[in-house]
Coordinates of C-alpha atoms and ligand atoms in Angstrom, one line a residue:
X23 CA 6.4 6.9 -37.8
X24 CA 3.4 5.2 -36.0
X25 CA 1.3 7.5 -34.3
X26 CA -1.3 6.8 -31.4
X27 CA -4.0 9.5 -29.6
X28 CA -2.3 8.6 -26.1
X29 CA 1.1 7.0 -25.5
X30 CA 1.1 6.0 -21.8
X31 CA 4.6 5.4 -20.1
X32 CA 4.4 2.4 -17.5
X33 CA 2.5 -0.5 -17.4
X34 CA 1.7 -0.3 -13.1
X35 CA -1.5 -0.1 -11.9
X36 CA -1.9 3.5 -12.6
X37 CA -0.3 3.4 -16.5
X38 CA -2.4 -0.3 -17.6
X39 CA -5.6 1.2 -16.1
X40 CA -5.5 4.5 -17.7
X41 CA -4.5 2.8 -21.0
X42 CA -7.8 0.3 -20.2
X43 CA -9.9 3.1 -19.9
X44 CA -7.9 5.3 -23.1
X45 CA -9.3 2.2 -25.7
X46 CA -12.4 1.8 -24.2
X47 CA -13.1 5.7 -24.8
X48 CA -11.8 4.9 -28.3
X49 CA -8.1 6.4 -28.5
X50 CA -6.0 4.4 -30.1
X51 CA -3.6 3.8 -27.5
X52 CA 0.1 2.1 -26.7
X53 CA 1.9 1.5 -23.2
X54 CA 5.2 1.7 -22.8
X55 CA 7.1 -1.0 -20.2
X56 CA 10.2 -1.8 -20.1
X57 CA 10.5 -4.4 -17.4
X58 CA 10.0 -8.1 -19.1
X59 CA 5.9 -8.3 -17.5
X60 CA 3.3 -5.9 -17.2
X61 CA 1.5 -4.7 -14.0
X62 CA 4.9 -2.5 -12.0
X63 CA 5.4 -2.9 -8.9
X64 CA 2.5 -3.2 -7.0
X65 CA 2.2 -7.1 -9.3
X66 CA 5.8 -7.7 -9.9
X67 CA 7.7 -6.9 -6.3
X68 CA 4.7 -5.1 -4.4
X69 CA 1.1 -5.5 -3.6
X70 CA 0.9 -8.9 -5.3
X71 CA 3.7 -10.8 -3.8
X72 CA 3.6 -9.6 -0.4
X73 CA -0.2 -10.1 -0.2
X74 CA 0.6 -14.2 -1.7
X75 CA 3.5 -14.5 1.3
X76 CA 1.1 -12.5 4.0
X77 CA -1.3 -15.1 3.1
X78 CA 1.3 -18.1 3.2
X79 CA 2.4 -17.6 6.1
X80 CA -1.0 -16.6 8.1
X81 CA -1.7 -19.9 7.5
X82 CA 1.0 -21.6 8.8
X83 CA 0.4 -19.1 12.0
X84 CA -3.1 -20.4 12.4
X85 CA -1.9 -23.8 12.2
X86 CA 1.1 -23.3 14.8
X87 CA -1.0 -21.4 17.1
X88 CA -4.9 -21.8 16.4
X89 CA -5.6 -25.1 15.3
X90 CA -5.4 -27.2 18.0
X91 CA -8.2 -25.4 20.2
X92 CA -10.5 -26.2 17.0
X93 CA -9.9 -29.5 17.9
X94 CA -7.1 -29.7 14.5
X95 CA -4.4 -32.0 16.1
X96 CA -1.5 -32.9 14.3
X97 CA 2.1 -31.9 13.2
X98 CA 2.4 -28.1 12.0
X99 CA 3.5 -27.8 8.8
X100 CA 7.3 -26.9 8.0
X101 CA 8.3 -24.4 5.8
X102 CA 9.7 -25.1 2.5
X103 CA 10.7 -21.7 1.9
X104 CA 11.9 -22.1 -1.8
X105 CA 8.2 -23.6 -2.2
X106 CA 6.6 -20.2 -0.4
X107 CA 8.5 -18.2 -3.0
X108 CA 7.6 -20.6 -5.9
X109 CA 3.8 -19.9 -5.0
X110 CA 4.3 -16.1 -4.4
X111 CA 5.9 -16.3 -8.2
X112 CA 3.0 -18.2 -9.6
X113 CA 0.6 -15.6 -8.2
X114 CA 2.9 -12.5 -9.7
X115 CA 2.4 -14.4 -13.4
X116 CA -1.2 -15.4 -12.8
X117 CA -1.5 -11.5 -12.2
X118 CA 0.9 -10.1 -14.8
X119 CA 0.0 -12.4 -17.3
X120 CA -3.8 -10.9 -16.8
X121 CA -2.9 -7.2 -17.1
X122 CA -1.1 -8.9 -20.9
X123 CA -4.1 -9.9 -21.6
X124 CA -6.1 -7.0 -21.1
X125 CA -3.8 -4.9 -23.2
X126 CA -4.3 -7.6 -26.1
X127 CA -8.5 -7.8 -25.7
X128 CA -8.2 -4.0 -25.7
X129 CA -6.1 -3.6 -28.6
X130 CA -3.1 -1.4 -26.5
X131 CA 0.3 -2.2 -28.2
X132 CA 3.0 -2.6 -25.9
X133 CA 6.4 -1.0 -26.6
X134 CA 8.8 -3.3 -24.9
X135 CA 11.5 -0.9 -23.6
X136 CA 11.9 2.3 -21.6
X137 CA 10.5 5.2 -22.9
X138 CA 12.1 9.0 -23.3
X139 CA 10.4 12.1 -24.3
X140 CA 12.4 13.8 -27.3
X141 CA 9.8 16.4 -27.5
X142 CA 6.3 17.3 -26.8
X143 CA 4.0 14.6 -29.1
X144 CA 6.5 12.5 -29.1
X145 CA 7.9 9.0 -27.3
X146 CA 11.3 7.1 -28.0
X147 CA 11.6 3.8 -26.6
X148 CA 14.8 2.0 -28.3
X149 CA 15.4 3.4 -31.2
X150 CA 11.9 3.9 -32.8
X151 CA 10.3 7.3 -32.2
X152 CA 6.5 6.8 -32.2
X153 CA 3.6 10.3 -32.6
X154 CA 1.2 10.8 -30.5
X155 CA -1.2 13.4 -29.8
X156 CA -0.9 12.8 -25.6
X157 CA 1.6 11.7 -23.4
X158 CA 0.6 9.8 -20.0
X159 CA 3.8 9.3 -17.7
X160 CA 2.9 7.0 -14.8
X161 CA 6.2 6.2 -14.3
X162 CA 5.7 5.0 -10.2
X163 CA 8.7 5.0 -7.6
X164 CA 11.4 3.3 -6.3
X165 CA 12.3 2.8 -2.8
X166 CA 14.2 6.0 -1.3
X167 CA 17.8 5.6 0.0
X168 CA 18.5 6.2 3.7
X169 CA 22.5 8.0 4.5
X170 CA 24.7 5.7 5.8
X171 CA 23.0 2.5 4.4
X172 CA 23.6 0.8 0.8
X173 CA 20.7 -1.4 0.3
X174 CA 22.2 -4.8 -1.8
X175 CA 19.2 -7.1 -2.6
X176 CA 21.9 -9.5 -4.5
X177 CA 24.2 -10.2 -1.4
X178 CA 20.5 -10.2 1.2
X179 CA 21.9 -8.9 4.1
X180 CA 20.8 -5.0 3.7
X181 CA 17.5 -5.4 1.0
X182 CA 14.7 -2.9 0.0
X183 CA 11.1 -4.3 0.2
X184 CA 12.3 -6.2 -3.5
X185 CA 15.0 -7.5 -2.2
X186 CA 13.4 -8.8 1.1
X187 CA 11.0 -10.8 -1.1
X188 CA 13.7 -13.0 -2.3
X189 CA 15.6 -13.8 0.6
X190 CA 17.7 -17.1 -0.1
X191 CA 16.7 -18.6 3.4
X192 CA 14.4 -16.9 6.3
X193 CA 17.0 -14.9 8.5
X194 CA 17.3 -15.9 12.3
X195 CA 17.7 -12.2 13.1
X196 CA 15.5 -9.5 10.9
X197 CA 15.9 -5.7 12.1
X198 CA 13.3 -3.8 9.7
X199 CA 14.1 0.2 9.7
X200 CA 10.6 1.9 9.5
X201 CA 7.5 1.0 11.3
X202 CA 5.4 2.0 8.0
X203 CA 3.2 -0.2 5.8
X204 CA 5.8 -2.0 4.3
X205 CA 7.8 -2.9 7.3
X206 CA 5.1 -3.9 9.1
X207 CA 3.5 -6.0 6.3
X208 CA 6.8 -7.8 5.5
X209 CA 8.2 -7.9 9.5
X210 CA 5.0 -9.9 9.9
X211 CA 5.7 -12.3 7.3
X212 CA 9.0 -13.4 9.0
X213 CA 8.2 -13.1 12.1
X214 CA 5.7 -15.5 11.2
X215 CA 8.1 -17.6 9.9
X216 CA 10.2 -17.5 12.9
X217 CA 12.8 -14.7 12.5
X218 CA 13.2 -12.6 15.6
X219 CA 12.1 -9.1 13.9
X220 CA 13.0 -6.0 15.2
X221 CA 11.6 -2.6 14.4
X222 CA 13.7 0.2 14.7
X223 CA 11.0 3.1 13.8
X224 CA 11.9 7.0 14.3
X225 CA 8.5 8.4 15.5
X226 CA 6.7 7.3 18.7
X227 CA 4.1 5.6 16.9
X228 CA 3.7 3.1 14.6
X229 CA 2.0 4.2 10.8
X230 CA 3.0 7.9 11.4
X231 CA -0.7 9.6 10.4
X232 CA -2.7 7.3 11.5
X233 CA -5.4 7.4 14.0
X234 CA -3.8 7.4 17.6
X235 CA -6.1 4.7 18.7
X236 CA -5.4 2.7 16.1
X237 CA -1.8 3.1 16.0
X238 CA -1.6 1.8 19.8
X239 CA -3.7 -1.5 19.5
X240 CA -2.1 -1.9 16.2
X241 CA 1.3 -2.1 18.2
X242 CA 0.4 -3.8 20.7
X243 CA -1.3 -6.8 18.9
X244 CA 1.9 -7.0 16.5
X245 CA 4.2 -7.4 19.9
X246 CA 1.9 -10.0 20.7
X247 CA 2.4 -11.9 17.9
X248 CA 6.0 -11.5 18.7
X249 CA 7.6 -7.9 16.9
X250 CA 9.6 -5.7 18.6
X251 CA 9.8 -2.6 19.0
X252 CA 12.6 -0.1 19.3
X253 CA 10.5 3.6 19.1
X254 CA 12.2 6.8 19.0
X255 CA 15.0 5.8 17.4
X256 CA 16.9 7.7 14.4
X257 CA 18.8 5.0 12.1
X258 CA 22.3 6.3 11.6
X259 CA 23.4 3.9 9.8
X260 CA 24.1 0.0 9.0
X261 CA 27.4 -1.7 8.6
X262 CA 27.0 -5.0 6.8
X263 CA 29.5 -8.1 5.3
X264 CA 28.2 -10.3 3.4
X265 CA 26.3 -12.5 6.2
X266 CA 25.8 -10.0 8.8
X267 CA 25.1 -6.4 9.9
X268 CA 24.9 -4.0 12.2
X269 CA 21.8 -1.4 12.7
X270 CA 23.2 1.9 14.9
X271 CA 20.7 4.1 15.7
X272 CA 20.5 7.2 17.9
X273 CA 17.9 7.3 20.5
X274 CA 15.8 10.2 20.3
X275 CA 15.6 11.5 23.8
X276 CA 19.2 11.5 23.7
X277 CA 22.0 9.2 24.6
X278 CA 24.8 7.1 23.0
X279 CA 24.4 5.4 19.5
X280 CA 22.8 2.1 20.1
X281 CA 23.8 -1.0 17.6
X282 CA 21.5 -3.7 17.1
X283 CA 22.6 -6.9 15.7
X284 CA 21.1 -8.5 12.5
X285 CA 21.4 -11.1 10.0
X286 CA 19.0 -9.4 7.6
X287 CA 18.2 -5.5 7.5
X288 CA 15.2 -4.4 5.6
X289 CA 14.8 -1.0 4.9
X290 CA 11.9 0.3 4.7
X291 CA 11.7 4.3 5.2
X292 CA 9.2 5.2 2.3
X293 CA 9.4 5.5 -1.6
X294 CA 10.6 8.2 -3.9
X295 CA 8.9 9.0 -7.4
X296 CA 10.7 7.8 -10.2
X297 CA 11.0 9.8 -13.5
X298 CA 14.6 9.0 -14.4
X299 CA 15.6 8.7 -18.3
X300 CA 12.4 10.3 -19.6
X301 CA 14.5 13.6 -20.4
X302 CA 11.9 16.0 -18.4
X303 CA 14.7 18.6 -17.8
X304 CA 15.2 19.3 -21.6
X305 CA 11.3 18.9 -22.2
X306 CA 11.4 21.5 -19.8
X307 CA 8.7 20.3 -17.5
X308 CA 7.8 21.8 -14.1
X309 CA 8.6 19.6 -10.5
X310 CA 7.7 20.3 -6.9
X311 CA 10.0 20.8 -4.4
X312 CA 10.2 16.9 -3.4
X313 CA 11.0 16.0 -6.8
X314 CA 7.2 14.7 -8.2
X315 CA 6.0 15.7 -11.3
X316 CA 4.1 19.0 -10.8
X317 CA 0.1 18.7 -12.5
X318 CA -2.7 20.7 -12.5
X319 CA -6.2 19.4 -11.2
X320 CA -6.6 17.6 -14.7
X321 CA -3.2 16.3 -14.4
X322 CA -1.8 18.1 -17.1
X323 CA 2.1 19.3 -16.4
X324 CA 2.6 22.4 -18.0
X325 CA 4.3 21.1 -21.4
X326 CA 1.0 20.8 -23.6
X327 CA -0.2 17.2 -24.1
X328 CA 1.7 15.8 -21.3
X329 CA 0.0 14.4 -18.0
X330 CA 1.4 12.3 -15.2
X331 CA -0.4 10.0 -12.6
X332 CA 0.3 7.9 -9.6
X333 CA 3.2 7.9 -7.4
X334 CA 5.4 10.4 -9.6
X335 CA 3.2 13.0 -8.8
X336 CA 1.7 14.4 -5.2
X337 CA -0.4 12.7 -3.0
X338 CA -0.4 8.6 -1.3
X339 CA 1.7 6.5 -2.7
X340 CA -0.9 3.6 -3.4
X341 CA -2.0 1.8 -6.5
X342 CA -6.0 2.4 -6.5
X343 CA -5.0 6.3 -5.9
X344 CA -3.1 5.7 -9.1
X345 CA -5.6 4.0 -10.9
X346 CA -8.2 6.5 -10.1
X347 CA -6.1 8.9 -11.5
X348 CA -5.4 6.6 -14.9
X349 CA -9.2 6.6 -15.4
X350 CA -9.4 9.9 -14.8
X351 CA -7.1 11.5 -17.0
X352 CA -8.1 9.2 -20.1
X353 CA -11.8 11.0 -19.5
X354 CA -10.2 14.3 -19.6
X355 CA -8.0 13.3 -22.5
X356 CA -11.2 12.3 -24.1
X357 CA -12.8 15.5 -23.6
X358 CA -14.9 14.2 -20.9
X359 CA -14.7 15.1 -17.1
X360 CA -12.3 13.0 -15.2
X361 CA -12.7 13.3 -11.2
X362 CA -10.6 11.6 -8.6
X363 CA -12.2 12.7 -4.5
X364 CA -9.0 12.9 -2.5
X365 CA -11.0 13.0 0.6
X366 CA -12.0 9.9 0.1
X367 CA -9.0 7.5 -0.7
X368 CA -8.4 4.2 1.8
X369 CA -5.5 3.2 3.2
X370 CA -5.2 -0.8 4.0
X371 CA -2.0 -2.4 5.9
X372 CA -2.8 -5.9 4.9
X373 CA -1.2 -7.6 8.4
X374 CA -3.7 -9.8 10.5
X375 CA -5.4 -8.1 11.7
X376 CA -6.3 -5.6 8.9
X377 CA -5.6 -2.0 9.5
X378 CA -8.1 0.5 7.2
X379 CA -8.7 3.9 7.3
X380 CA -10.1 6.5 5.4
X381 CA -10.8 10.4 5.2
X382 CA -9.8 12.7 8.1
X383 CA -8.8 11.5 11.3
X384 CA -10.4 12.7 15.0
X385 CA -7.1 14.7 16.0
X386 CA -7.0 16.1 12.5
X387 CA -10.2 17.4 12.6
X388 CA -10.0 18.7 16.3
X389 CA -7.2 20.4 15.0
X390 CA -8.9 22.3 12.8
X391 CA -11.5 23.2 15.5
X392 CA -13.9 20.8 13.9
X393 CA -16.9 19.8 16.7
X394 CA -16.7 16.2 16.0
X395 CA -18.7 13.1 17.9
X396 CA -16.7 9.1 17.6
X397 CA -18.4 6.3 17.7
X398 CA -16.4 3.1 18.5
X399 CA -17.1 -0.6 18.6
X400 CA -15.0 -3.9 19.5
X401 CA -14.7 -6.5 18.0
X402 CA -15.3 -8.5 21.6
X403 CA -19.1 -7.8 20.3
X404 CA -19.0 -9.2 17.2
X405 CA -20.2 -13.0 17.0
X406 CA -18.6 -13.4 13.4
X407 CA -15.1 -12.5 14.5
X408 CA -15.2 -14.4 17.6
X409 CA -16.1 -17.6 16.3
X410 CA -13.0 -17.3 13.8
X411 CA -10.5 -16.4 17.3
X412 CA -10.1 -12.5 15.7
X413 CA -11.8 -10.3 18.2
X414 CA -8.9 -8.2 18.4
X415 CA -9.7 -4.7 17.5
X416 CA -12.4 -2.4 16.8
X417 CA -14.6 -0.1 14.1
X418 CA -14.3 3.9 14.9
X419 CA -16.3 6.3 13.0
X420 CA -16.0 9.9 13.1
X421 CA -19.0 11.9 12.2
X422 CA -19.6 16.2 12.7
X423 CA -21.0 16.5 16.2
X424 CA -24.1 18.9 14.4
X425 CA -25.1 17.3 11.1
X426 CA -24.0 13.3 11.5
X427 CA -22.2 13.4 8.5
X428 CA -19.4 10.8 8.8
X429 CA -16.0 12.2 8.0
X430 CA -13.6 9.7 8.5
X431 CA -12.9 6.1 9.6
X432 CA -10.4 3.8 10.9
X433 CA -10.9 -0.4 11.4
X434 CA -8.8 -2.6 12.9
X435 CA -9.4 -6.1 12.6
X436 CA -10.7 -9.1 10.3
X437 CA -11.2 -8.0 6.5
X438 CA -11.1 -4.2 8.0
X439 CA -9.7 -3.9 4.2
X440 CA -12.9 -4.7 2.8
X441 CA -15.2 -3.9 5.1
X442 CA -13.7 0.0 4.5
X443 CA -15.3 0.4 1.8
X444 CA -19.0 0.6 2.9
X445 CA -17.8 4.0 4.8
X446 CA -16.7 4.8 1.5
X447 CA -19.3 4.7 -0.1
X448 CA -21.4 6.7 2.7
X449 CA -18.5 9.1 2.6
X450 CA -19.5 10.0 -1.3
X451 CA -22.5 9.9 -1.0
X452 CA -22.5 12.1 1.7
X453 CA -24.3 10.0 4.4
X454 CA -24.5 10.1 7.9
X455 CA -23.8 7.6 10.8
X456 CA -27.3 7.3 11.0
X457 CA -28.1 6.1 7.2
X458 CA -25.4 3.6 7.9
X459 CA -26.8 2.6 11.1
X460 CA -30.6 2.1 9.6
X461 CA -29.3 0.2 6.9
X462 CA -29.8 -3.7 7.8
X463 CA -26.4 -5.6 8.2
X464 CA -26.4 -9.4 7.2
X465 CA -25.7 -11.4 10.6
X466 CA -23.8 -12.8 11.5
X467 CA -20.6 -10.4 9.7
X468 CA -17.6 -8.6 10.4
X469 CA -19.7 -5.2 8.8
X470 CA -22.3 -5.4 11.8
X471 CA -19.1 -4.2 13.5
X472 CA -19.6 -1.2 11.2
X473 CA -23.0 -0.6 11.9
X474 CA -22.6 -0.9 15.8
X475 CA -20.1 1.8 15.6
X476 CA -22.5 4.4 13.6
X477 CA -24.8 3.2 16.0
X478 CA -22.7 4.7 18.9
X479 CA -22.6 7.5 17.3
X480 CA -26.3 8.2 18.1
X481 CA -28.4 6.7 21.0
X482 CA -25.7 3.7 21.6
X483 CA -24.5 0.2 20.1
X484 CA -26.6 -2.7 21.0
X485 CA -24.0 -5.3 21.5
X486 CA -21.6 -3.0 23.9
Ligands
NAI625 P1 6.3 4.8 5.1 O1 6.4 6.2 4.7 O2 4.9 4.2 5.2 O3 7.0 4.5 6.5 C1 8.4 4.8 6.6 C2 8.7 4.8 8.1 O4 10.1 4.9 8.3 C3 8.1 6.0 8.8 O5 7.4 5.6 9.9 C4 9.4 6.9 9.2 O6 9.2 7.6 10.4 C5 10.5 5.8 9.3 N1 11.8 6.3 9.2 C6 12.3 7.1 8.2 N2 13.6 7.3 8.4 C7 14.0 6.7 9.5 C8 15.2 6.5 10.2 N3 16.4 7.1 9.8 N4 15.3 5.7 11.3 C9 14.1 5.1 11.8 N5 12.9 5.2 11.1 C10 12.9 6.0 10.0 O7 7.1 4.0 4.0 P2 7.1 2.5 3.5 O8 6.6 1.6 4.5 O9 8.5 2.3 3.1 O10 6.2 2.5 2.3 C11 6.5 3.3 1.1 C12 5.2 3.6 0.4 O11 4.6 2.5 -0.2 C13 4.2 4.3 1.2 O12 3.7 5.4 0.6 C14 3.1 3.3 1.3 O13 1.8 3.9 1.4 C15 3.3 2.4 0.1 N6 2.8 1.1 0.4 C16 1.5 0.8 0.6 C17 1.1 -0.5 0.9 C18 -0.3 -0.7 1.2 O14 -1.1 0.1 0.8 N7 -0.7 -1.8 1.8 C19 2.1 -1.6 1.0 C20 3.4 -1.2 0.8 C21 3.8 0.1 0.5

């Protein structure tokens, strides 16, 4: 039987990382995947593609709508659609074929198969039964199942987020259930391409969690660019033939069912971890009540030599919370001391504009009785983002009213996915609006939108 220090059971962002990070601290490690390329499904049906069609088709929006006022005349470009999803594909192998490479330059093995735990210090994938000393399951999630609807990404008509990024031709009519990341990321991309997209979304606000400011310019620039909006509405259920369907929803503030018509449904009402086949039950090992794996705060489960990361157990379903845990565990498997800050994780929705926030958020914190001061700058100011027609949105910082120190964040608006990060980095290191707002800020950038905001958290922004 082969034996390894640290078997760990899929190959998504979370599992390859923590694998990475397992060789480099000298463990002689495998992964196990059974899906025919690495890198789950944030590079095989998530992150990766949607990113290559967001980007695809923001293009062809500047070109339909922005060009000619930069003095670019000229026919728009038509969509080849079959082309768009030829390029997406060629992106996802670019990608997957890099995380193949990784495992080979770190000497992981990959176990081509699914993987089932007989016993403690042990892994089965086919029918060889490999030793090892730990067991890393990082087995992600699958999209959760709504009553009344039966997703069928083979027919199109009623798709999961997979399915919708491999339509056979762009719908005229797309209702997306869910105003949450993935329906607004995907609802985008067809709208951009011209479908008339509808979202039916149960709360009152878009991105349920988010900051309140946010979530109403977020809406409003995203009916701008052409989405609607049905709010308040609970889906019921869909009935679909094999071209069409029917959305019925019931209107929160009472009233009759409502049916909206659709050629393509996408639903997209949230993800549910995935640990099926792996014979936990028998191995005995613990779950919550919402059926992740239950951990400790080194991620151990309570079987001995078994840990789980990423979207199987608590906490945001997003790859880099995932692959922070995947480093981490490897340094406690390696005896060293693997941390992972919660309060600090970002969130991106990666529509035009970007949406980013991180740590708590102002009602959140006034909740708690938390004195807290906002400081909060457009875009309108920014000379960067106006010269490239995205002035839309703004920079927000949240800081305690007393000591300064910034607690939270949330950007809407050109590369707000990038330009999160400086907050946090502050956010770690514990700084204040004011060590953001003394540090110098290249000009002309998007970031001096950053620094405006901490700057309106003391004495005032310059360019308000
Ligand atoms: P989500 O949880 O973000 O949003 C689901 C939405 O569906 C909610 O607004 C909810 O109120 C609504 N909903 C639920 N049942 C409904 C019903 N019967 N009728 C009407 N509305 C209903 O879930 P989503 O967008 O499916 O994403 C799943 C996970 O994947 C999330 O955890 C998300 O963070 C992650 N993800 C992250 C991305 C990113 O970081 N850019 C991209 C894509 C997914």
């Amino acid at each position: 039987m082969s034996s390894y220090d640290v078997i760990v059971i899929g190959a998504g962002p979370g599992g390859y990382v923590s694998a990475i990070r397992c060789a480099q601290l000298g463990l002689k490690t495998a992964i196990v995947e059974g899906r025919e390329t690495l890198g789950g499904t944030c590079l095989n049906v998530g992150c990766i593609p949607s990113k290559a069609l967001l980007h695809a088709t923001h293009q062809l929006h500047e070109a339909e709508h922005n060009f000619a006022k930069m003095g670019l005349k000229g026919k728009s470009p038509s969509v080849d659609w079959n082309q768009m999803k030829s390029y997406k594909d060629e992106v996802i192998g670019q990608n997957t074929g890099g995380v193949e490479f990784l495992m080979k330059k770190n000497k992981i093995d990959w176990l081509k198969g699914w993987a089932s735990i007989p016993a403690a210090g042990q892994v089965k994938v086919g029918d060889e039964t490999y030793a090892t000393k730990n067991i890393v399951i990082a087995s992600g999630s699958v999209p959760s199942s709504l009553p009344g609807v039966e997703v069928d990404n083979d027919t199109g008509v009623v798709v999961d987020s997979t399915g919708a990024l491999e339509l056979p031709k762009v719908p005229k009519k797309m209702v997306v259930i869910g105003a949450g990341v993935i329906g607004l990321e995907l609802g985008s991309v067809y709208a951009r391409l011209g479908s008339e997209v509808t979202v039916v979304e149960y709360m009152d606000a878009v991105c349920p969690g988010m900051d309140k400011d946010v979530q109403r310019s977020f809406k409003k620039i995203l009916e701008k660019q052409g989405l609607n909006f049905i709010m308040g509405a609970a889906v019921q259920g869909v009935d679909a033939t094999k071209t069409k369907a029917k959305v019925k929803y019931q209107p929160k503030k009472g009233g009759d069912e409502v049916v909206v018509d659709a050629d393509v449904v996408l639903v997209a009402t949230g993800r549910k971890p995935y640990a099926e086949g792996l014979g936990l039950d028998a191995l005995g090992v613990k779950m919550t009540e919402r059926g992740q794996i239950a951990t400790d705060a080194k991620w151990a489960t309570n079987v001995p030599g078994v840990y789980a990361i990423g979207d199987v157990i608590e906490g945001p379903m997003l790859a880099h919370k995932a692959e922070d845990e995947g480093m981490a565990v490897a340094e406690v498997i390696a005896g060293k001391h693997g941390h992972v800050n919660y309060g600090v994780i970002p969130g991106v929705v990666y529509t035009t504009p970007e949406v980013a926030t991180v740590g708590a958020t102002e009602d959140a914190l006034k909740a708690e009785g938390r004195k807290v001061k906002v400081g909060k700058f457009s875009f309108m100011g920014n000379g960067r983002a106006k010269a490239v027609g995205q002035a839309d949105g703004f920079v927000k910082i949240i800081v305690d009213a007393e000591t300064d120190r910034v607690l939270g964040a949330a950007i809407i608006g050109p590369a707000a996915g990038d330009m999160i990060h400086e907050i946090c980095v502050a956010m770690e290191f514990g700084a204040s609006a004011e060590d953001i707002a003394l540090t110098c800020h290249a000009h002309p950038t998007y970031s001096e939108a950053v620094r405006e905001a901490a700057l309106s958290c003391g004495d005032g922004a310059i360019h308000a």
